[in-house]
mmCIF file of C-alpha atoms in Angstrom:
data_model
loop_
_atom_site.group_PDB
_atom_site.id
_atom_site.type_symbol
_atom_site.label_atom_id
_atom_site.label_comp_id
_atom_site.label_asym_id
_atom_site.label_seq_id
_atom_site.Cartn_x
_atom_site.Cartn_y
_atom_site.Cartn_z
ATOM 1 C CA MET A 1 34.653 90.178 64.624
ATOM 2 C CA THR A 2 32.726 93.174 64.370
ATOM 3 C CA GLN A 3 34.414 96.773 65.333
ATOM 4 C CA GLU A 4 31.944 97.530 68.214
ATOM 5 C CA ALA A 5 32.138 94.256 69.759
ATOM 6 C CA ASP A 6 36.139 94.373 69.255
ATOM 7 C CA ARG A 7 35.790 97.842 71.206
ATOM 8 C CA THR A 8 33.391 96.271 73.824
ATOM 9 C CA LEU A 9 36.130 93.140 74.045
ATOM 10 C CA GLN A 10 38.890 96.428 75.254
ATOM 11 C CA ASP A 11 36.287 97.684 76.800
ATOM 12 C CA SER A 12 35.488 94.320 79.519
ATOM 13 C CA THR A 13 39.261 93.944 79.686
ATOM 14 C CA ARG A 14 40.694 97.120 80.472
ATOM 15 C CA LEU A 15 38.628 96.931 83.495
ATOM 16 C CA GLN A 16 38.886 93.363 84.668
ATOM 17 C CA ASP A 17 42.891 94.630 84.055
ATOM 18 C CA HIS A 18 41.658 98.137 86.501
ATOM 19 C CA ASP A 19 40.084 95.705 88.852
ATOM 20 C CA ARG A 20 43.040 93.507 89.194
ATOM 21 C CA LEU A 21 45.320 95.750 90.152
ATOM 22 C CA GLN A 22 43.026 97.034 92.958
ATOM 23 C CA ASP A 23 42.750 93.578 94.229
ATOM 24 C CA HIS A 24 45.877 93.609 93.978
ATOM 25 C CA ASP A 25 46.392 97.401 95.569
ATOM 26 C CA ARG A 26 44.108 95.959 98.312
ATOM 27 C CA LEU A 27 46.141 92.223 99.349
ATOM 28 C CA GLN A 28 49.379 94.577 99.183
ATOM 29 C CA ASP A 29 47.747 97.454 101.689
ATOM 30 C CA HIS A 30 45.737 94.104 104.053
ATOM 31 C CA ASP A 31 49.225 92.639 104.394
ATOM 32 C CA ARG A 32 51.098 95.629 104.956
ATOM 33 C CA LEU A 33 48.402 96.493 108.258
ATOM 34 C CA GLN A 34 48.687 93.517 109.343
ATOM 35 C CA ASP A 35 52.526 93.296 109.521
ATOM 36 C CA TYR A 36 52.250 96.588 111.310
ATOM 37 C CA ASP A 37 49.408 95.349 113.391
ATOM 38 C CA ARG A 38 52.879 92.487 114.579
ATOM 39 C CA ASP A 39 55.514 94.328 114.341
ATOM 40 C CA GLY A 40 54.483 97.592 114.881
ATOM 41 C CA TYR A 41 56.332 99.064 111.862
ATOM 42 C CA THR A 42 55.847 98.323 107.582
ATOM 43 C CA ILE A 43 57.602 99.755 104.993
ATOM 44 C CA PHE A 44 55.544 101.589 101.184
ATOM 45 C CA ARG A 45 58.412 101.454 98.627
ATOM 46 C CA ASN A 46 58.953 103.963 95.728
ATOM 47 C CA VAL A 47 55.619 106.285 96.914
ATOM 48 C CA ILE A 48 57.316 109.415 95.952
ATOM 49 C CA ASP A 49 59.052 110.442 92.475
ATOM 50 C CA SER A 50 62.412 111.006 92.203
ATOM 51 C CA ASP A 51 61.584 114.987 90.705
ATOM 52 C CA LEU A 52 59.904 115.744 94.254
ATOM 53 C CA ILE A 53 61.978 114.375 96.168
ATOM 54 C CA ALA A 54 64.490 116.137 94.691
ATOM 55 C CA GLU A 55 63.108 118.913 95.568
ATOM 56 C CA ALA A 56 62.832 117.877 99.116
ATOM 57 C CA GLY A 57 66.761 117.315 98.729
ATOM 58 C CA ASP A 58 66.799 120.994 97.355
ATOM 59 C CA HIS A 59 64.439 122.046 100.332
ATOM 60 C CA VAL A 60 66.610 120.607 103.102
ATOM 61 C CA ALA A 61 70.101 122.775 101.965
ATOM 62 C CA TRP A 62 67.284 125.920 101.047
ATOM 63 C CA LEU A 63 66.226 125.539 104.638
ATOM 64 C CA GLN A 64 70.214 124.928 106.205
ATOM 65 C CA ALA A 65 71.513 127.818 104.335
ATOM 66 C CA LYS A 66 67.804 130.294 105.630
ATOM 67 C CA HIS A 67 68.513 128.990 108.815
ATOM 68 C CA PRO A 68 72.751 128.529 109.259
ATOM 69 C CA GLU A 69 72.317 128.486 113.251
ATOM 70 C CA LEU A 70 69.992 125.034 113.043
ATOM 71 C CA LEU A 71 72.142 121.718 112.216
ATOM 72 C CA GLY A 72 71.136 119.504 110.613
ATOM 73 C CA GLU A 73 68.669 117.191 112.869
ATOM 74 C CA ASP A 74 66.912 120.068 113.580
ATOM 75 C CA LEU A 75 65.321 121.423 110.652
ATOM 76 C CA GLY A 76 62.019 120.774 112.647
ATOM 77 C CA THR A 77 57.675 121.710 113.998
ATOM 78 C CA GLU A 78 58.182 125.070 113.744
ATOM 79 C CA LEU A 79 58.922 126.398 110.755
ATOM 80 C CA VAL A 80 56.568 123.823 109.005
ATOM 81 C CA ALA A 81 52.728 125.881 108.503
ATOM 82 C CA ASP A 82 54.642 128.951 107.306
ATOM 83 C CA ASP A 83 56.602 126.776 104.947
ATOM 84 C CA PRO A 84 54.579 126.602 101.782
ATOM 85 C CA PHE A 85 56.951 123.332 99.474
ATOM 86 C CA TRP A 86 56.774 121.595 103.557
ATOM 87 C CA VAL A 87 53.358 121.980 103.155
ATOM 88 C CA ARG A 88 52.848 120.575 99.204
ATOM 89 C CA LEU A 89 55.043 117.899 100.266
ATOM 90 C CA ILE A 90 52.947 116.880 103.929
ATOM 91 C CA SER A 91 49.991 116.672 102.095
ATOM 92 C CA ASP A 92 50.751 115.019 98.967
ATOM 93 C CA ASP A 93 47.554 112.680 98.712
ATOM 94 C CA ARG A 94 50.132 109.439 98.239
ATOM 95 C CA LEU A 95 51.060 109.985 102.047
ATOM 96 C CA LEU A 96 47.752 110.653 102.983
ATOM 97 C CA ASP A 97 46.166 107.416 100.907
ATOM 98 C CA ILE A 98 48.747 105.415 103.077
ATOM 99 C CA ALA A 99 47.900 107.686 106.862
ATOM 100 C CA GLU A 100 44.476 107.050 106.184
ATOM 101 C CA LEU A 101 44.639 102.968 105.885
ATOM 102 C CA PHE A 102 45.944 103.662 109.481
ATOM 103 C CA VAL A 103 43.669 106.179 111.209
ATOM 104 C CA GLY A 104 40.991 107.233 108.866
ATOM 105 C CA PRO A 105 39.473 109.573 106.035
ATOM 106 C CA ASP A 106 39.448 112.725 108.949
ATOM 107 C CA LEU A 107 43.305 113.849 108.979
ATOM 108 C CA ALA A 108 45.728 116.259 110.601
ATOM 109 C CA LEU A 109 48.797 117.104 110.473
ATOM 110 C CA PHE A 110 50.767 117.088 113.943
ATOM 111 C CA ALA A 111 54.418 117.526 113.340
ATOM 112 C CA SER A 112 57.249 116.969 110.992
ATOM 113 C CA HIS A 113 60.519 117.258 111.402
ATOM 114 C CA TYR A 114 63.957 116.217 108.574
ATOM 115 C CA ILE A 115 66.687 114.406 110.692
ATOM 116 C CA SER A 116 69.282 115.421 107.753
ATOM 117 C CA LYS A 117 72.583 113.353 109.333
ATOM 118 C CA PRO A 118 75.937 114.051 107.317
ATOM 119 C CA PRO A 119 78.503 112.515 106.110
ATOM 120 C CA PHE A 120 81.533 112.036 108.694
ATOM 121 C CA SER A 121 78.755 113.679 111.958
ATOM 122 C CA GLY A 122 75.013 113.721 112.485
ATOM 123 C CA LYS A 123 73.856 112.565 115.732
ATOM 124 C CA ALA A 124 72.810 108.964 117.345
ATOM 125 C CA VAL A 125 68.896 108.986 118.525
ATOM 126 C CA LEU A 126 68.769 107.102 121.618
ATOM 127 C CA TRP A 127 65.623 104.268 122.270
ATOM 128 C CA HIS A 128 62.703 105.560 122.298
ATOM 129 C CA GLN A 129 59.291 105.610 122.064
ATOM 130 C CA ASP A 130 58.193 108.701 120.438
ATOM 131 C CA GLY A 131 54.737 108.817 121.836
ATOM 132 C CA ALA A 132 56.916 109.280 125.167
ATOM 133 C CA TYR A 133 57.581 112.792 123.889
ATOM 134 C CA TRP A 134 53.754 114.730 122.862
ATOM 135 C CA PRO A 135 50.467 115.911 123.690
ATOM 136 C CA LEU A 136 48.246 113.819 122.276
ATOM 137 C CA GLU A 137 45.322 113.205 124.016
ATOM 138 C CA PRO A 138 44.313 109.770 122.791
ATOM 139 C CA MET A 139 47.601 108.028 121.824
ATOM 140 C CA ARG A 140 45.872 107.399 118.599
ATOM 141 C CA VAL A 141 49.257 109.232 115.617
ATOM 142 C CA ILE A 142 50.884 107.369 112.939
ATOM 143 C CA THR A 143 54.025 108.670 111.885
ATOM 144 C CA LEU A 144 55.139 108.480 108.365
ATOM 145 C CA TRP A 145 58.843 108.847 107.880
ATOM 146 C CA LEU A 146 60.123 109.460 103.923
ATOM 147 C CA ALA A 147 63.609 108.130 102.670
ATOM 148 C CA VAL A 148 65.094 110.956 101.453
ATOM 149 C CA ASP A 149 68.683 109.753 100.354
ATOM 150 C CA GLU A 150 69.462 106.108 100.810
ATOM 151 C CA SER A 151 68.887 104.923 104.514
ATOM 152 C CA THR A 152 71.613 102.312 105.318
ATOM 153 C CA PRO A 153 73.582 101.003 108.464
ATOM 154 C CA GLU A 154 76.249 102.912 107.474
ATOM 155 C CA ASN A 155 74.808 106.762 108.061
ATOM 156 C CA GLY A 156 72.715 105.701 110.460
ATOM 157 C CA CYS A 157 69.579 104.118 109.297
ATOM 158 C CA MET A 158 66.686 104.112 111.779
ATOM 159 C CA ARG A 159 66.369 100.989 113.960
ATOM 160 C CA VAL A 160 63.229 99.482 115.583
ATOM 161 C CA ILE A 161 63.024 96.614 118.188
ATOM 162 C CA PRO A 162 59.988 94.222 116.082
ATOM 163 C CA GLY A 163 57.182 93.971 118.976
ATOM 164 C CA SER A 164 57.886 97.091 121.256
ATOM 165 C CA HIS A 165 55.122 98.692 120.029
ATOM 166 C CA LYS A 166 52.496 96.157 122.111
ATOM 167 C CA GLU A 167 54.150 98.035 125.428
ATOM 168 C CA ALA A 168 52.964 100.955 127.677
ATOM 169 C CA LEU A 169 55.017 103.852 127.286
ATOM 170 C CA HIS A 170 57.709 103.516 129.120
ATOM 171 C CA GLU A 171 59.285 107.067 131.478
ATOM 172 C CA LEU A 172 62.211 108.670 130.078
ATOM 173 C CA ARG A 173 65.816 109.784 132.033
ATOM 174 C CA GLN A 174 67.818 112.636 130.533
ATOM 175 C CA ARG A 175 71.244 111.461 129.013
ATOM 176 C CA ASP A 176 73.701 114.103 128.251
ATOM 177 C CA ASP A 177 76.572 112.044 128.615
ATOM 178 C CA VAL A 178 76.247 111.557 124.971
ATOM 179 C CA ALA A 179 75.457 114.131 121.557
ATOM 180 C CA ASN A 180 71.933 112.447 120.630
ATOM 181 C CA VAL A 181 69.083 114.414 118.764
ATOM 182 C CA LEU A 182 66.964 114.144 121.527
ATOM 183 C CA GLY A 183 69.034 114.698 125.097
ATOM 184 C CA SER A 184 67.404 111.541 126.537
ATOM 185 C CA GLU A 185 66.811 108.350 126.082
ATOM 186 C CA SER A 186 62.952 105.455 127.163
ATOM 187 C CA ALA A 187 64.491 104.300 130.432
ATOM 188 C CA VAL A 188 64.712 100.604 129.640
ATOM 189 C CA THR A 189 66.912 98.362 129.317
ATOM 190 C CA VAL A 190 66.702 97.330 124.989
ATOM 191 C CA ASP A 191 68.737 93.798 123.060
ATOM 192 C CA GLU A 192 69.864 95.302 120.656
ATOM 193 C CA SER A 193 70.786 91.930 119.297
ATOM 194 C CA GLN A 194 66.677 92.039 118.438
ATOM 195 C CA ALA A 195 66.821 94.755 115.963
ATOM 196 C CA VAL A 196 66.431 95.659 113.016
ATOM 197 C CA ASP A 197 68.070 97.850 110.642
ATOM 198 C CA LEU A 198 65.571 100.099 108.322
ATOM 199 C CA VAL A 199 67.025 99.749 104.664
ATOM 200 C CA LEU A 200 65.441 102.786 102.555
ATOM 201 C CA SER A 201 65.679 103.775 99.272
ATOM 202 C CA PRO A 202 65.137 108.000 98.237
ATOM 203 C CA GLY A 203 61.323 108.038 97.639
ATOM 204 C CA ASP A 204 60.515 105.067 100.320
ATOM 205 C CA VAL A 205 58.124 105.413 103.201
ATOM 206 C CA GLU A 206 57.898 103.610 106.464
ATOM 207 C CA VAL A 207 55.574 104.268 108.539
ATOM 208 C CA HIS A 208 55.788 103.315 112.513
ATOM 209 C CA HIS A 209 54.128 102.889 115.595
ATOM 210 C CA PRO A 210 53.611 105.965 118.578
ATOM 211 C CA ASN A 211 54.697 102.544 120.934
ATOM 212 C CA ILE A 212 57.316 101.620 119.000
ATOM 213 C CA LEU A 213 61.450 101.370 120.091
ATOM 214 C CA HIS A 214 63.718 102.729 117.779
ATOM 215 C CA ALA A 215 66.425 104.459 117.664
ATOM 216 C CA SER A 216 69.940 105.117 114.889
ATOM 217 C CA SER A 217 73.441 105.736 115.195
ATOM 218 C CA ALA A 218 75.174 108.690 113.940
ATOM 219 C CA ASN A 219 76.350 109.033 110.361
ATOM 220 C CA THR A 220 79.571 107.968 109.761
ATOM 221 C CA SER A 221 79.185 107.448 105.893
ATOM 222 C CA PRO A 222 80.679 109.655 103.136
ATOM 223 C CA LYS A 223 76.972 109.853 103.044
ATOM 224 C CA ARG A 224 75.092 112.515 103.497
ATOM 225 C CA ARG A 225 71.283 110.545 105.197
ATOM 226 C CA CYS A 226 68.253 112.631 105.920
ATOM 227 C CA GLY A 227 64.778 111.850 106.215
ATOM 228 C CA LEU A 228 61.118 113.795 106.776
ATOM 229 C CA THR A 229 59.284 112.651 109.186
ATOM 230 C CA ILE A 230 55.388 113.482 108.635
ATOM 231 C CA ARG A 231 52.789 112.209 111.477
ATOM 232 C CA TYR A 232 49.942 112.640 110.720
ATOM 233 C CA ILE A 233 46.845 112.214 113.344
ATOM 234 C CA PRO A 234 42.874 111.795 112.642
ATOM 235 C CA THR A 235 41.448 114.882 114.025
ATOM 236 C CA SER A 236 39.514 112.976 116.631
ATOM 237 C CA THR A 237 42.668 112.990 118.696
ATOM 238 C CA ARG A 238 42.986 116.372 120.297
ATOM 239 C CA ILE A 239 46.508 118.564 120.773
ATOM 240 C CA THR A 240 46.280 118.739 124.785
ATOM 241 C CA SER A 241 49.227 121.513 123.836
ATOM 242 C CA GLU A 242 48.260 124.984 126.010
ATOM 243 C CA GLU A 243 49.428 126.467 122.586
ATOM 244 C CA GLN A 244 46.772 126.694 120.330
ATOM 245 C CA PRO A 245 46.321 126.775 117.341
ATOM 246 C CA PHE A 246 49.655 124.141 117.815
ATOM 247 C CA VAL A 247 52.795 125.673 115.636
ATOM 248 C CA SER A 248 52.132 122.431 112.440
ATOM 249 C CA ALA A 249 49.473 121.912 112.837
ATOM 250 C CA LEU A 250 46.633 121.809 109.957
ATOM 251 C CA LEU A 251 44.227 120.336 108.361
ATOM 252 C CA LEU A 252 44.711 117.936 105.753
ATOM 253 C CA ARG A 253 41.837 116.118 104.954
ATOM 254 C CA GLY A 254 37.793 115.821 105.829
ATOM 255 C CA GLN A 255 36.313 117.261 109.290
ATOM 256 C CA PRO A 256 37.931 119.505 111.597
ATOM 257 C CA GLY A 257 37.215 117.239 114.513
ATOM 258 C CA ALA A 258 39.145 118.317 117.987
ATOM 259 C CA ASN A 259 41.295 120.930 116.661
ATOM 260 C CA VAL A 260 41.390 124.701 115.829
ATOM 261 C CA TYR A 261 44.583 124.924 112.859
ATOM 262 C CA GLN A 262 46.943 126.322 110.676
ATOM 263 C CA PRO A 263 46.296 128.352 107.885
ATOM 264 C CA PHE A 264 47.934 126.995 104.133
ATOM 265 C CA PRO A 265 51.176 129.188 103.791
ATOM 266 C CA LYS A 266 50.930 131.103 100.256
ATOM 267 C CA TYR A 267 53.851 131.444 98.905
ATOM 268 C CA VAL A 268 55.974 134.500 98.407
ATOM 269 C CA GLU A 269 58.233 134.706 95.671
ATOM 270 C CA GLY A 270 61.429 135.749 97.068
ATOM 271 C CA GLU A 271 60.699 134.850 100.754
ATOM 272 C CA HIS A 272 59.862 131.217 100.281
ATOM 273 C CA MET A 273 61.836 127.969 97.635
ATOM 274 C CA PRO A 274 60.445 128.128 94.499
ATOM 275 C CA PHE A 275 59.171 124.759 93.711
ATOM 276 C CA THR A 276 56.656 123.220 90.463
ATOM 277 C CA GLY A 277 53.650 124.296 91.150
ATOM 278 C CA ALA A 278 55.019 126.895 93.489
ATOM 279 C CA THR A 279 52.688 129.561 92.187
ATOM 280 C CA ASP A 280 49.564 127.273 90.347
ATOM 281 C CA PRO A 281 46.604 129.081 91.882
ATOM 282 C CA HIS A 282 44.022 126.720 94.840
#
């Protein structure tokens, strides 16, 4: 075989391998979309690399030092748009590509929130549907839950009721008789024997529907349990809050659609957490 023929064969083999990988990825995406349609949730494993996850863990510690008045469960939406690392993380293409599978190519951030449960403490999250709390019209939105730490039943992993996303949004009832993050729950009886524990490793991403019933227990283990919730909307979904632009609304990909958005923050040394690429020109 001539060198030219050998190179042609190698190029052809690489193209075939690339096509097979693309076909495999498309099949996996199809399976996950089917899982989501049936159950209201699905899981993508090993999405974010360990270096970026380590920076996210550092970010939580940095936020808690900067905002000592806030509990680990309260590091949320009002902080996002002024925080370059937070915006860098939620705009990572690996996360946006997942969101795009579910809500299309024109993407915006609606809200994001770290829920960091300290060892041997951390409040429970009672059974609820996210959509019952949100000023969105229509309720077309997807949540990506990025595991910063290992998430297990012992440290209070998320629990879901598969298929409950097919129910309408329930009314809320206040709950001040037990320590909990939201102060309320869905006004419905939940059969917890149907619950599934979502065990995640750092870098995994769980995706769920705004109507799915889900909850988590307090952390009774010696290990922190931290995850980052990211609420992506197609830009055709309107944020109906009186505050405009909404405090954490950011245009991330595609056309602006129905909303106005916050500007992206610029990194200022000494004011923001340093991170890889913080000073790169954009």
